[in-house]
Every structure is written in structure tokens, then in C-alpha cells.
mmCIF file of C-alpha atoms in Angstrom:
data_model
loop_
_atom_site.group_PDB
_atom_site.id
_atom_site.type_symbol
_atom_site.label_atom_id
_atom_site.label_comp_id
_atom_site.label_asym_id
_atom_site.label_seq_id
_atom_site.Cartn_x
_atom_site.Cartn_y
_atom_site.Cartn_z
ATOM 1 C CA UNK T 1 34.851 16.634 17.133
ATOM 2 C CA UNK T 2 32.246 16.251 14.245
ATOM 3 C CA UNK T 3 30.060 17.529 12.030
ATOM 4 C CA UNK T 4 26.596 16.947 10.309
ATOM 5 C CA UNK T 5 23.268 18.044 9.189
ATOM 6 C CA UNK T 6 21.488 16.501 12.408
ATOM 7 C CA UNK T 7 23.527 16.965 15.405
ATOM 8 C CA UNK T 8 25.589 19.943 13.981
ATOM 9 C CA UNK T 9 28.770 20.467 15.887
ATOM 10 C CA UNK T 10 29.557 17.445 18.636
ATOM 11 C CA UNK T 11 32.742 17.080 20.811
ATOM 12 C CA UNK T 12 33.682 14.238 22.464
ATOM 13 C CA UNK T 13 36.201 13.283 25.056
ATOM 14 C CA UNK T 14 37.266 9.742 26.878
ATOM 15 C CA UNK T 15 39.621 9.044 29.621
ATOM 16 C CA UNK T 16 40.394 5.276 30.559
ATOM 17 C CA UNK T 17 42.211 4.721 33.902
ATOM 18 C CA UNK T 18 44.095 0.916 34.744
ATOM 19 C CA UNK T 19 44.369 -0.105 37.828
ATOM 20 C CA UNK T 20 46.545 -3.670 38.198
ATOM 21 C CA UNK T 21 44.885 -5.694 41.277
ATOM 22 C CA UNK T 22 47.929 -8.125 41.765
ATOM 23 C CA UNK T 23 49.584 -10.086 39.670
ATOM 24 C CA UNK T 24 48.422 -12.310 36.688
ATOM 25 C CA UNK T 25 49.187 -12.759 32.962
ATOM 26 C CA UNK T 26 49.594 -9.858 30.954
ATOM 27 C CA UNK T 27 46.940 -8.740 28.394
ATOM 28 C CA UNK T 28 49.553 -10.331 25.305
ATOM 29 C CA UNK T 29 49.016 -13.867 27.044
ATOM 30 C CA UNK T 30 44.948 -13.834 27.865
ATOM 31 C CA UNK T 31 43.373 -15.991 25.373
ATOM 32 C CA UNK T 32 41.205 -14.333 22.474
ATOM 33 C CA UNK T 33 37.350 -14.010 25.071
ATOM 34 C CA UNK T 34 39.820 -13.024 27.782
ATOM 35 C CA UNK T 35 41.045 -9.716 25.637
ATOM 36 C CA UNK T 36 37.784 -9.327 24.420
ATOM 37 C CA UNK T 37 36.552 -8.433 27.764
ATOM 38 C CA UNK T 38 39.510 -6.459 28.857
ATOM 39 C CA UNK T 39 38.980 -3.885 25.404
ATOM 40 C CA UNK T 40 37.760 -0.633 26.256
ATOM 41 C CA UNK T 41 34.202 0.031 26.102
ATOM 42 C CA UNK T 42 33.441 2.163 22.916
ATOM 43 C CA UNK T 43 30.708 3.925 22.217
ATOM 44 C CA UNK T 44 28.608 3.990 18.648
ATOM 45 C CA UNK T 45 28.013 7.778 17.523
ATOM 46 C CA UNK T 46 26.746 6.574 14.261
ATOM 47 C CA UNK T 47 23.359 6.114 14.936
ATOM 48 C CA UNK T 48 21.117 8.642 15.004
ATOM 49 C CA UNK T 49 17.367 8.553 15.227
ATOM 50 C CA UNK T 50 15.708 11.865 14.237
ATOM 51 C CA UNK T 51 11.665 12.808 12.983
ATOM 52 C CA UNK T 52 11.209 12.356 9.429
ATOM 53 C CA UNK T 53 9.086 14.361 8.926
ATOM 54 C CA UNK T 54 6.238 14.265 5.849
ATOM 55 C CA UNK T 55 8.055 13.905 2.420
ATOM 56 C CA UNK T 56 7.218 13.301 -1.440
ATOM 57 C CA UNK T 57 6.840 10.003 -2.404
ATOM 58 C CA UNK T 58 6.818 7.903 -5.683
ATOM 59 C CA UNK T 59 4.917 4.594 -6.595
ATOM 60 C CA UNK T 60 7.458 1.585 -5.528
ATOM 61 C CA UNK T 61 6.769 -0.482 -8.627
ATOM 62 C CA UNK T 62 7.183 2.060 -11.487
ATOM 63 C CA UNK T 63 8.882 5.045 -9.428
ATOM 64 C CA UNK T 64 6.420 7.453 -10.937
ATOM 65 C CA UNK T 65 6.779 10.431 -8.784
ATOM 66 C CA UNK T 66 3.086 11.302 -7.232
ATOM 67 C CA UNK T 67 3.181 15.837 -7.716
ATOM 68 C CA UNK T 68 -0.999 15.740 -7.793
ATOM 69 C CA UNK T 69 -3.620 13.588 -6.602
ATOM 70 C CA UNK T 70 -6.620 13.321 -8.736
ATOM 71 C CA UNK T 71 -9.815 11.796 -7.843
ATOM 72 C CA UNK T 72 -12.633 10.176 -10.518
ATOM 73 C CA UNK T 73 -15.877 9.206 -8.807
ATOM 74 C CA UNK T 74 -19.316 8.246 -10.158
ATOM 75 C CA UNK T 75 -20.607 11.561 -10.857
ATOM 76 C CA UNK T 76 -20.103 11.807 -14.431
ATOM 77 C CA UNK T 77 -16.566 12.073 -14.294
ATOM 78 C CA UNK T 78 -14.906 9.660 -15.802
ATOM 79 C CA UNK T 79 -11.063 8.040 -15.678
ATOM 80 C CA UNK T 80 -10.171 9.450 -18.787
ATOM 81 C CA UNK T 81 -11.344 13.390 -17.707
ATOM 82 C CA UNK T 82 -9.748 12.737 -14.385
ATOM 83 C CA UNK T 83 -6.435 11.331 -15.951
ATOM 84 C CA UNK T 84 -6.310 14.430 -18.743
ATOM 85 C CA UNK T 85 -6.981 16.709 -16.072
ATOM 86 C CA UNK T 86 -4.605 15.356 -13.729
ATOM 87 C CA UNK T 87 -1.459 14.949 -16.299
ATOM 88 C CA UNK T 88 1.819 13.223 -15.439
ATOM 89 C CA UNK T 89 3.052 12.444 -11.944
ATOM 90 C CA UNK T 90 -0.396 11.823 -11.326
ATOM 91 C CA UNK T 91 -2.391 9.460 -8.972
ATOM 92 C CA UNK T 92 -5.778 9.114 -9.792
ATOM 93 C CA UNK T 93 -8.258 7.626 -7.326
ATOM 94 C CA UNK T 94 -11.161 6.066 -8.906
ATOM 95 C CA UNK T 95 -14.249 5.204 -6.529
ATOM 96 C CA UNK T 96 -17.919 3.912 -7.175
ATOM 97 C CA UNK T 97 -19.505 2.780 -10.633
ATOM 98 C CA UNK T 98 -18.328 4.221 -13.999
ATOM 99 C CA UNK T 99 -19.657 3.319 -16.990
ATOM 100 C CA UNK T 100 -18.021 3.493 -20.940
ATOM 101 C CA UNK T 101 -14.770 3.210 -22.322
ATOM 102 C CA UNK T 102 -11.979 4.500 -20.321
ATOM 103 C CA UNK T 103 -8.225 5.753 -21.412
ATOM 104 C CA UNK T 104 -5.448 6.171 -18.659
ATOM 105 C CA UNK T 105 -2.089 8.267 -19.484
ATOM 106 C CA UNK T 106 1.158 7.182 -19.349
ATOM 107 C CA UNK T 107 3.258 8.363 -16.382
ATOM 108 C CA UNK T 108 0.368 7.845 -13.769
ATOM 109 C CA UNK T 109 -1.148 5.216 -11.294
ATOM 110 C CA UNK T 110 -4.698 4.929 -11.302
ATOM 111 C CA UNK T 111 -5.764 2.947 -8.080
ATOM 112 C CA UNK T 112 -9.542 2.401 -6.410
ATOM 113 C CA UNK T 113 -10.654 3.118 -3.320
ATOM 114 C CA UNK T 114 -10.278 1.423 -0.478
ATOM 115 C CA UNK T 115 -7.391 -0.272 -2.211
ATOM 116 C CA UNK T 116 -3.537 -0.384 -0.961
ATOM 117 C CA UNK T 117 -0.582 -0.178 -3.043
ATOM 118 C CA UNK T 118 2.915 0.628 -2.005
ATOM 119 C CA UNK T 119 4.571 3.908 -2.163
ATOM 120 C CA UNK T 120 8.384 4.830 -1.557
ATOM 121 C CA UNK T 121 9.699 8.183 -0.144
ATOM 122 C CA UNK T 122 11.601 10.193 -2.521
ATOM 123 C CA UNK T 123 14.241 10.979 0.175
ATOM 124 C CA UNK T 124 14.465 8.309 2.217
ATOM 125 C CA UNK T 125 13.806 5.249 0.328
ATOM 126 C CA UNK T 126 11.022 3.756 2.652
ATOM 127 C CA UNK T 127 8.464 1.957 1.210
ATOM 128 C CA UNK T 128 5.047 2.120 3.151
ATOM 129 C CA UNK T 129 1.337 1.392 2.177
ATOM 130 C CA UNK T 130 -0.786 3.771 1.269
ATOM 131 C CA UNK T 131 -4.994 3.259 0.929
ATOM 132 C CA UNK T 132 -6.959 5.071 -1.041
ATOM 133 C CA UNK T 133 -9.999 6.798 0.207
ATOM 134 C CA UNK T 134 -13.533 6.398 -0.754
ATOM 135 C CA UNK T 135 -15.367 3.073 -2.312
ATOM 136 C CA UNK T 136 -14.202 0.323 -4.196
ATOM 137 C CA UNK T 137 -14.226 1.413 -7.776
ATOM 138 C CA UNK T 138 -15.263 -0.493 -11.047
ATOM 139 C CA UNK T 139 -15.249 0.313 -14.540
ATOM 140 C CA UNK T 140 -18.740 -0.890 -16.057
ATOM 141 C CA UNK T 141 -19.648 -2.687 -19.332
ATOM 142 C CA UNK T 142 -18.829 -0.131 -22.427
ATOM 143 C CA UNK T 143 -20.193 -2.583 -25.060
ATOM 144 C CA UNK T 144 -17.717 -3.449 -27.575
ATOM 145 C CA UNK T 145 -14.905 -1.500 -26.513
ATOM 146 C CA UNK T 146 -12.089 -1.605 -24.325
ATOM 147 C CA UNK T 147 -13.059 -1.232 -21.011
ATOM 148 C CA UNK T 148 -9.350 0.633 -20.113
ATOM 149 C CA UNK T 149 -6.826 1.532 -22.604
ATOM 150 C CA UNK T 150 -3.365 2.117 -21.751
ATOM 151 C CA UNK T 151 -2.157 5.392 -23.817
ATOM 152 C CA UNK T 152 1.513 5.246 -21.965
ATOM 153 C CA UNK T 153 4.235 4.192 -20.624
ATOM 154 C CA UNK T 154 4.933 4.171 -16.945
ATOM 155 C CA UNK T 155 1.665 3.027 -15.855
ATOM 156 C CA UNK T 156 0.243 1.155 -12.817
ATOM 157 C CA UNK T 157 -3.635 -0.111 -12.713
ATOM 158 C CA UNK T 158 -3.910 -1.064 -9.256
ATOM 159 C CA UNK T 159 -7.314 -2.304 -7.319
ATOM 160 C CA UNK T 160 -10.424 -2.451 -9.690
ATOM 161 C CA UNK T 161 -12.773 -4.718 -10.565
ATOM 162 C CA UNK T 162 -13.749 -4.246 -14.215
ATOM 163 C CA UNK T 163 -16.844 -5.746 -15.746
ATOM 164 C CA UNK T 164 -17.410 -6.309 -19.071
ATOM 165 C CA UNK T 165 -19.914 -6.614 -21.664
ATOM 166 C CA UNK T 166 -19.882 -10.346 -22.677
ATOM 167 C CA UNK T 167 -19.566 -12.333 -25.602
ATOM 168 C CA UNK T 168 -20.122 -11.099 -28.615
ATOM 169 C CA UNK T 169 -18.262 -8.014 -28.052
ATOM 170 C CA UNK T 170 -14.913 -9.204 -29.709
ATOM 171 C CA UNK T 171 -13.344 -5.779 -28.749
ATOM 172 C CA UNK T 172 -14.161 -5.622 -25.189
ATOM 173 C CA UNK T 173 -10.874 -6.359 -23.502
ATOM 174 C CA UNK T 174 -10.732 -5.579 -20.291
ATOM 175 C CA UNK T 175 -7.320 -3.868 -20.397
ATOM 176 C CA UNK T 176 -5.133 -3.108 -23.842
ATOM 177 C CA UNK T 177 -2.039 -1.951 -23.373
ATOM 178 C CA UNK T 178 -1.067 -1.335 -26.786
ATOM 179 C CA UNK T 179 2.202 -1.726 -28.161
ATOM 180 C CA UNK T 180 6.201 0.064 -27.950
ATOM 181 C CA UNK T 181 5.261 0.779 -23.724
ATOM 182 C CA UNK T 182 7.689 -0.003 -21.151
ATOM 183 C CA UNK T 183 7.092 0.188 -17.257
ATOM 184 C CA UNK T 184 3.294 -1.739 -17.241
ATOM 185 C CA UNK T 185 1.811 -2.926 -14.127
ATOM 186 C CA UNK T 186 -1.536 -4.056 -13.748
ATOM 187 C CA UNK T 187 -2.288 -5.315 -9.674
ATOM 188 C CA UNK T 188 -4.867 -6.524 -7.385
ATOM 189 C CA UNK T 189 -7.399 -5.618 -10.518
ATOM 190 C CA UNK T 190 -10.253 -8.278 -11.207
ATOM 191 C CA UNK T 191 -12.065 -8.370 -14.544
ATOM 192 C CA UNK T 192 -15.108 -10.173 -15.458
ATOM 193 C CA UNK T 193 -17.359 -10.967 -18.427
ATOM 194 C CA UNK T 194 -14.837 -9.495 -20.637
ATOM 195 C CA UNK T 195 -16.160 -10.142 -24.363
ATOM 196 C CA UNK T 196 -12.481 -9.896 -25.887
ATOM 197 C CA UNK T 197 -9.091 -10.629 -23.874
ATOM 198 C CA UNK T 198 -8.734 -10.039 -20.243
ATOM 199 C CA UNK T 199 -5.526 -8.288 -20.841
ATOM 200 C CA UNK T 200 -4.031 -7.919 -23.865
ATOM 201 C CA UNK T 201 -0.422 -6.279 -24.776
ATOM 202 C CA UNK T 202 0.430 -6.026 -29.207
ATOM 203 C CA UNK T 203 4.211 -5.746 -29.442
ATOM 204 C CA UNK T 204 7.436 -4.312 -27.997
ATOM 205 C CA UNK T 205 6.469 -3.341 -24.836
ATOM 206 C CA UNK T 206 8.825 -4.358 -22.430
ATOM 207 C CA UNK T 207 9.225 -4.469 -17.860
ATOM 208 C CA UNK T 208 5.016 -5.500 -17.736
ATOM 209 C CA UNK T 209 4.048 -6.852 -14.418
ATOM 210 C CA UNK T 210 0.865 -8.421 -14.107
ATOM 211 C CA UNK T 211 0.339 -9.491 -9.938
ATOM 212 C CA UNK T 212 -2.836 -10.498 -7.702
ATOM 213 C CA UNK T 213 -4.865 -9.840 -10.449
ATOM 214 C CA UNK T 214 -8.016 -12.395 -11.685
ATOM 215 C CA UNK T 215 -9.663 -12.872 -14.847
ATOM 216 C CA UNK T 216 -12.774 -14.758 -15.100
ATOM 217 C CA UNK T 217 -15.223 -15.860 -18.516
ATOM 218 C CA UNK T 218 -12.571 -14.466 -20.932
ATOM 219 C CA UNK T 219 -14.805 -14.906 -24.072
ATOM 220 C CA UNK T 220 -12.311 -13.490 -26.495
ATOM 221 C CA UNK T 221 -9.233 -15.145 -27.611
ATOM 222 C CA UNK T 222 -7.687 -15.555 -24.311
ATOM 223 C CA UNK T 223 -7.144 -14.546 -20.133
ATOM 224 C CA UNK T 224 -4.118 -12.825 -21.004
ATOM 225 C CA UNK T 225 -2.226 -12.299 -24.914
ATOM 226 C CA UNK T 226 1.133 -11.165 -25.731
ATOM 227 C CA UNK T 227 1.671 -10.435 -29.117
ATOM 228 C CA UNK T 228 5.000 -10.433 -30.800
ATOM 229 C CA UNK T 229 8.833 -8.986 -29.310
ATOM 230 C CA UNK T 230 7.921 -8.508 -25.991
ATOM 231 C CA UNK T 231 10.310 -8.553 -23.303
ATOM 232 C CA UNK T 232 10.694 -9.256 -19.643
ATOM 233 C CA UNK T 233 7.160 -9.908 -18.601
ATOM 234 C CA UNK T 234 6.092 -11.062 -15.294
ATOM 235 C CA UNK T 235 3.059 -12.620 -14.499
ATOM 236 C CA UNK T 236 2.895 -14.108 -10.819
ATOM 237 C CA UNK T 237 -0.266 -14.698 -8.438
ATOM 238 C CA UNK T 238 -2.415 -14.859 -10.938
ATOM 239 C CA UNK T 239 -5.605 -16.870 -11.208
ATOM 240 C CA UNK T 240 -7.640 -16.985 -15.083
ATOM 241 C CA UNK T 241 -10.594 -19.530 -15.183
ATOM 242 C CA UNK T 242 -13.791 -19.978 -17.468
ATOM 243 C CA UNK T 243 -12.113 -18.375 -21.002
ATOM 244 C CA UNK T 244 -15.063 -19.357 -23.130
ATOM 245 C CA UNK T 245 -12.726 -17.574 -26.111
ATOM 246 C CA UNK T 246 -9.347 -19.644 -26.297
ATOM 247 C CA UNK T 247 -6.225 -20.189 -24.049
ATOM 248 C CA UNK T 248 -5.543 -19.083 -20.192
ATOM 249 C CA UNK T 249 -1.972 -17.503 -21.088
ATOM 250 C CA UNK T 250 -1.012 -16.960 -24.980
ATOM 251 C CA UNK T 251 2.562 -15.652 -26.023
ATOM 252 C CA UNK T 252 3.033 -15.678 -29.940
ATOM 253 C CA UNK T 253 6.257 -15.085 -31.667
ATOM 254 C CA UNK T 254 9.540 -13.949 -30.640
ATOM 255 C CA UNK T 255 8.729 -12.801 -26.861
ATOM 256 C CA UNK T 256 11.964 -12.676 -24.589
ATOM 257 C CA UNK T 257 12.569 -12.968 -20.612
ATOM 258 C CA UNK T 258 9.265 -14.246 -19.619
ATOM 259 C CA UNK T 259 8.095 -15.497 -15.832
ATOM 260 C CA UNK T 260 4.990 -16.917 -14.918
ATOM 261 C CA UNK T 261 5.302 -18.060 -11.376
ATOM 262 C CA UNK T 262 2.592 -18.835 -9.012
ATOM 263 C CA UNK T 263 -0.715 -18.311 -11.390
ATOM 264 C CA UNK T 264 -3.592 -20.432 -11.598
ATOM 265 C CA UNK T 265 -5.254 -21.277 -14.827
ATOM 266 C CA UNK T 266 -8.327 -23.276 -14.989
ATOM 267 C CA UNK T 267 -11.330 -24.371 -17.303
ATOM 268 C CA UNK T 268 -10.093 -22.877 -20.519
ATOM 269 C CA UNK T 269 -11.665 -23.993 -24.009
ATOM 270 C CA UNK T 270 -8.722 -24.477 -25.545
ATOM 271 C CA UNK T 271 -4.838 -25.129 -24.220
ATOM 272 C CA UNK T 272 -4.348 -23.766 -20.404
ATOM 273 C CA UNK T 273 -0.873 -21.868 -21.987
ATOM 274 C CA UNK T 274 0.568 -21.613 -25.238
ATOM 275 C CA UNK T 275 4.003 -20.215 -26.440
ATOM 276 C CA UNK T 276 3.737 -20.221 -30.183
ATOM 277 C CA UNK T 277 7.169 -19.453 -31.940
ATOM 278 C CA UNK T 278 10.910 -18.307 -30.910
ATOM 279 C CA UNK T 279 9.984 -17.075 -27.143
ATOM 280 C CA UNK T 280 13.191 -17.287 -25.014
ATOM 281 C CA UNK T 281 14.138 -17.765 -21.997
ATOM 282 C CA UNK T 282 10.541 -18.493 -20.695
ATOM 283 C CA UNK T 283 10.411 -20.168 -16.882
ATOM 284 C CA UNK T 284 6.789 -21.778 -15.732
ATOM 285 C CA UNK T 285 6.722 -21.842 -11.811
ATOM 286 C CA UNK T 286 4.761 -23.017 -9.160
ATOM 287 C CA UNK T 287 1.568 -22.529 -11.349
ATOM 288 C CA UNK T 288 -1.262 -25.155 -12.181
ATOM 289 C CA UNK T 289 -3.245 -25.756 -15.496
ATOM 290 C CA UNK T 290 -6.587 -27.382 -14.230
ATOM 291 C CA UNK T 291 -9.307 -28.994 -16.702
ATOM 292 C CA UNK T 292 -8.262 -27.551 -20.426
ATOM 293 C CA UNK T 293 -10.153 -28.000 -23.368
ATOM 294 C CA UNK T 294 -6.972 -28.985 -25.088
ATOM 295 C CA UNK T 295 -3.461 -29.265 -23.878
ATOM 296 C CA UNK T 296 -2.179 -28.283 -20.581
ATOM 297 C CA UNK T 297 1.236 -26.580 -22.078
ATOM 298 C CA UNK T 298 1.667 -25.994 -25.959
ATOM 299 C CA UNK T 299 4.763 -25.028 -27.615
ATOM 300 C CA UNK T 300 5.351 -24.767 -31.429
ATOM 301 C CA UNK T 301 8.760 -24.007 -32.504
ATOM 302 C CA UNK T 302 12.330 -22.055 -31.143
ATOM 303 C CA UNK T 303 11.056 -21.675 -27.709
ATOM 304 C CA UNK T 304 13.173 -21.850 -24.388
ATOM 305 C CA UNK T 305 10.902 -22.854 -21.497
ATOM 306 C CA UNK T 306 11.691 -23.798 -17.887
ATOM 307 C CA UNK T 307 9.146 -25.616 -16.231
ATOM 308 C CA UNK T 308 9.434 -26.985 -12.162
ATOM 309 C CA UNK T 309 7.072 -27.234 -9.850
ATOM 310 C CA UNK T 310 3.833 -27.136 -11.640
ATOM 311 C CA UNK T 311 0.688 -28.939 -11.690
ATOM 312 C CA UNK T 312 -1.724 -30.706 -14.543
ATOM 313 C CA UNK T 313 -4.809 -31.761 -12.921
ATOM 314 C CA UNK T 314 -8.193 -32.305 -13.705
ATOM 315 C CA UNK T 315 -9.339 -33.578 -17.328
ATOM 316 C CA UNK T 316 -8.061 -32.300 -20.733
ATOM 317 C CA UNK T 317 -9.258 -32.421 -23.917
ATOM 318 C CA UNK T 318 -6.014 -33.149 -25.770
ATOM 319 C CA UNK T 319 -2.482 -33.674 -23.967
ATOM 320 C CA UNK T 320 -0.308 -32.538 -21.227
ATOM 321 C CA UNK T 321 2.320 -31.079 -22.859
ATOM 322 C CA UNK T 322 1.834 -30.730 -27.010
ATOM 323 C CA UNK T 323 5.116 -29.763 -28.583
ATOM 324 C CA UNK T 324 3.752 -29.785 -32.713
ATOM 325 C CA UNK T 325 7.056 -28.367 -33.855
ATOM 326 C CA UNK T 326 11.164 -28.784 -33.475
ATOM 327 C CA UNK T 327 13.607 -26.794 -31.788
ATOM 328 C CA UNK T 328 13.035 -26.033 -28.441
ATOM 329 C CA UNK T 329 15.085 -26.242 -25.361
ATOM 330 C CA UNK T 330 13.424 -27.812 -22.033
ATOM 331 C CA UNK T 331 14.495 -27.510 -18.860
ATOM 332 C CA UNK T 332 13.016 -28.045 -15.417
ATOM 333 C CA UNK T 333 12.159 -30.869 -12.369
ATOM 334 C CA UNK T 334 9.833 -31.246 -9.733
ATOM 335 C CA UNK T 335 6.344 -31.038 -11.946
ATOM 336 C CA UNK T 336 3.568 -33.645 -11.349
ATOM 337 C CA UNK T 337 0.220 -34.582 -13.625
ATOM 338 C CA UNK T 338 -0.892 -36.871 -10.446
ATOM 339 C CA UNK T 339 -4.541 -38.433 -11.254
ATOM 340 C CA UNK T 340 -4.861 -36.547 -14.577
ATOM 341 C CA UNK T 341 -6.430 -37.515 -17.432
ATOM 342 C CA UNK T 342 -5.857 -36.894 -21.338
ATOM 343 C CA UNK T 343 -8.630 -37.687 -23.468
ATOM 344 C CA UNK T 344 -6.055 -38.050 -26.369
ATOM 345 C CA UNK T 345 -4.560 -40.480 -24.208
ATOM 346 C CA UNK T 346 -1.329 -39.274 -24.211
ATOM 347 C CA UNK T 347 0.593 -36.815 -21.566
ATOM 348 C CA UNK T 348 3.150 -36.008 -23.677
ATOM 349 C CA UNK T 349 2.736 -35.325 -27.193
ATOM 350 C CA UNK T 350 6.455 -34.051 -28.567
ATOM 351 C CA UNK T 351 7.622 -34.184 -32.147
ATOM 352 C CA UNK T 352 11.303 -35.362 -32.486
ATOM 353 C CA UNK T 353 14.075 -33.209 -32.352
ATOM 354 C CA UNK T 354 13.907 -31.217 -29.134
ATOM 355 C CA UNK T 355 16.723 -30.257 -26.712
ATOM 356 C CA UNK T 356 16.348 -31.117 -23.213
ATOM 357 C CA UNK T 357 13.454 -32.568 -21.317
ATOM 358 C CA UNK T 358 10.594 -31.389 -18.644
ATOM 359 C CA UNK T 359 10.910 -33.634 -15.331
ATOM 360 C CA UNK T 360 7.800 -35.321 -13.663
ATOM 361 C CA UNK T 361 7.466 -37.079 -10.851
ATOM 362 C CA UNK T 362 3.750 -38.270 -11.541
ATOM 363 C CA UNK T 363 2.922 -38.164 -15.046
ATOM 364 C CA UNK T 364 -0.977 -38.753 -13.791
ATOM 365 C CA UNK T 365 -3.794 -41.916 -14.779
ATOM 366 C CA UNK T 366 -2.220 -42.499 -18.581
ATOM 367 C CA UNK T 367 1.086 -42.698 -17.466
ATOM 368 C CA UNK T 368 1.886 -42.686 -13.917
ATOM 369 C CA UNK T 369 5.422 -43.709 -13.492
ATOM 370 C CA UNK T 370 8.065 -40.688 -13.120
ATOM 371 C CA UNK T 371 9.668 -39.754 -15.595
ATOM 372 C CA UNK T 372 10.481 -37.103 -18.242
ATOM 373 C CA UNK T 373 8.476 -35.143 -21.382
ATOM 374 C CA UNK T 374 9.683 -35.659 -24.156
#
């Protein structure tokens, strides 16, 4: 007899009946298949399939709870009436054209229409994806502003296309997310024309994912900037190209547990991604720096970078890999700089007294036995 919440009260009752057919050896001499087959056949009351039923559910990447469902279309209302209005455990579905500078509040995912993200049940843990109704949504050209400011924590941007106002407009980043946040994720978003940054984070926010997202003619200071004391930062799937402004992917000073993994960075005036000073624990994967202006990968001083199984291709306007300072720690195998050219003539460009070494096996036109930088 048992007991539970679906099947209530259940007995249960078995007989077994032997009957020997001759003789033969006894069950303690059959080999171990031979017993197997002569157990008794038991029967699994464990599983139990019952309706679910509808239930609450939460967004799977920050575990905001969804209580309300607001929706911002281009009548005049705008992200940031929608998000007041809608408060926290919010998702806000933004569809059609809206123009100006928009804020989003913490504890909310704001998603477009016709985009998918995935949500998880509150009670039974099943993640499942959920599309918003109505048109694709973009946030249009507010001059020199930010197109979408971040005002909290436990936030997720998810399916936009943000365009911005162009150069000129130094403070026209197409997402800030401030500083001291922590639960940031910014997915399947693509921003254009931005006069400042893409994306830009100051310091001590920490747990930002940035995923399937693409920047394009970044005339500002960068595709994506990280300021100082950041920590575990993801950036994966990623593609940056045309930054008219500065580098594809800029960390400066003292940002910890960083992965970039998968991303594409290409035609960038100056280095395709810099780590300035004291960033630890940094790992480069499976990404590829295409036609810089300067260096492919720059590193000043104090950092600990892992770099395998990514790609310098195309023509650069300085190095490979510029190291200008001492005290880093390299790791990594597997990368390749096959048919690439330096027009400073040199793929690796690494003051003395580093730890460790990036592997290549191409180091590309200048160079193009395998072999290690520095």
C-alpha cells in the first residue's frame, strides 16, 4: 500500500507460483543471464504520467519570475512608460518603431515581438520557448543619447534591433548598463549605427551575458567596453564588424572570470580585442579577429588569458598578438594566423618577461612555421 498526491491511496498484491518441469541445475548453479531470466518479473510503480496543467513561469537565464505582462508598441508609448508601469516581475513586449531614449528597470525582461526566448516553470522546472506576439520591435535613433539604459539589476534585453544615430553622437551607445548590476543579459539584440559603444558596462557589475547578439559601425570607442572590476562575463556567439570608433572587444583594468567563446570580430580601426591591465582568468575560444586596424589581440600588463582555437585572418595594421607590457600568464593550443598578414611585419610582438606561451599551428604569411607567441 501507498500514498501520494497523484494516485492517492494504491494497494498492491503479487502471487508467484513455481512449477519444476524435471530435473536440471538448481537456480544457485545457473550462470549470471541464466538467473537473470529466472527473477521474477517486477513491476515499476514509480512512474507516473499526469496533466500539468498551466503554471507560472520565470525567465531561464535570470529566473526573474514573470507576475505581469506588459506590452510597448509604436503608439506613443514608449519602453520606459511601459517598464514604469509594468514594475518588477515584469515582461515587457516591445513591437514596431519607437523613437528616443529608452530606460528599462531592473528585475524585468524586455523582449520584441515575434522573438523567442526561453522560459522555465516555477513548479516543475521545464524550460520551454515562448514567442512574443506582435512585430519585430526596434528602438530608433535618439540623437546623442543612449538608445537603452539599464537602471537594474536582473535584467534580460532579448530580440531587438536598435538603430542608432551615427557618428558624431559620442553618447549614443546602443545599450549602457551602468555600473554595481549583477544578473545582465543582453540576447538575439542587433544594433546598428551606434555613434558611441555598442554595449557598454562602467564597473562592478558582475554574471553579464552577452549571446546571439550583433553590433555593426560602432563609431564610438568600441563594439563592446568593460570598464574596471567586473566579474564573470560571458560573451559567446557574437559577431562585431565595421567599429569606425576603436576596438571590437575592450576590457580595461582589473576585470575577473571572463569568456569570450565563439564571437566574430571583424574590420575594426584599431586592435580586434584588447585587455588592458590585471584582468584574470580571461579564456579566448573558438572566436576569429578578421582585418584589424592594429593588432589582432592586445594585452598590457597582469593579465591571465587562455587562448585555443582561434583565428587571425585577413590583413592588420600592426601585429597578431601585441603584449607592450610584463606580467602576464598565457595559456592555450590549437590557434592558427594561416595566410595572414601584419603590416608591422611581425605576428608576435611580446615584451620580455611573460609566463607561459599562446600555441599556433600556422602563424600565417610572416611567419608560417608552428610554433608559439611569445
Amino acid at each position: 500500500v501507498r500514498h501520494d498526491d497523484v494516485r492517492r491511496t494504491a494497494w498492491e498484491a503479487g502471487a508467484r507460483l513455481r512449477i519444476p518441469l524435471g530435473g536440471g541445475k538448481t537456480y544457485a548453479a545457473l550462470g549470471p543471464q541464466a538467473r537473470r531470466m529466472a527473477e521474477r518479473i517486477e513491476r515499476d510503480i514509480d512512474i507516473v504520467s499526469a496533466p500539468s496543467g498551466p503554471e507560472p513561469v520565470a525567465d531561464a537565464i535570470t529566473g526573474v519570475a514573470f507576475d505581469r505582462v506588459g506590452t510597448t508598441a509604436d503608439n506613443g508609448n514608449s519602453v520606459t512608460d511601459a517598464s514604469n508601469a509594468a514594475g518588477a516581475n515584469a515582461l515587457v513586449v516591445a513591437t514596431g518603431t519607437i523613437a528616443g531614449a529608452q530606460t528599462q528597470q531592473g528585475n524585468q525582461t524586455l523582449q520584441g515581438g515575434g522573438s523567442t526566448i526561453q522560459v522555465r516553470g516555477q513548479r516543475s522546472g521545464t524550460v520551454a520557448g515562448f514567442t512574443a506576439p506582435g512585430a519585430a520591435a526596434t528602438l530608433n535613433a535618439p540623437g546623442n543619447a543612449v538608445n537603452l539604459t539599464l537602471a537594474g539589476s536582473n535584467t534580460h534585453v532579448a530580440g531587438l534591433a536598435i538603430q542608432g544615430a551615427g557618428a558624431g553622437n559620442v553618447n549614443n551607445h546602443g545599450i549602457s548598463g551602468g555600473a554595481n548590476k549583477s544578473n545582465i543579459a543582453v540576447t538575439q539584440t542587433a544594433m546598428a549605427n551606434t555613434g558611441g559603444v555598442g554595449i557598454v558596462f562602467g564597473s562592478s557589475n558582475s554574471n553579464v551575458t552577452i549571446s546571439g547578439t550583433t553590433i555593426t559601425d560602432a563609431a564610438g570607442v568600441g563594439g563592446i567596453v568593460f570598464q574596471s572590476n567586473n566579474s564573470n562575463v560571458t560573451i559567446f556567439s557574437t559577431t562585431i564588424t565595421d567599429t569606425t570608433g576603436d576596438n571590437g572587444i575592450d576590457f580595461l583594468d582589473g576585470n575577473s572570470n571572463v569568456t569570450i567563446a565563439n564571437a566574430t570580430i571583424a574590420n575594426t580601426t584599431s586592435s580586434g580585442i584588447e585587455f588592458r591591465n590585471n584582468n584574470s582568468n580571461v579564456m579566448i575560444s573558438g572566436t576569429t579577429v578578421t582585418n584589424a586596424g592594429g593588432d589582432g589581440l592586445s594585452l598590457s600588463n597582469g593579465n591571465s588569458v587562455a587562448l585555443n582555437n582561434s583565428v587571425l585572418a585577413g590583413t592588420f595594421g600592426s601585429d597578431g598578438v601585441q603584449i607592450t607590457a610584463v606580467g602576464n600568464t598565457l595559456s592555450g593550443s590549437g590557434n592558427t594566423a594561416a595566410g595572414a598578414t601584419f603590416a608591422a611585419g611581425v605576428f608576435c610582438n611580446a615584451v620580455a618577461g611573460q609566463t607561459g606561451s599562446f600555441g599556433f599551428v600556422d602563424r600565417g604569411a610572416a611567419l608560417p612555421t608552428p610554433g608559439t607567441c611569445p
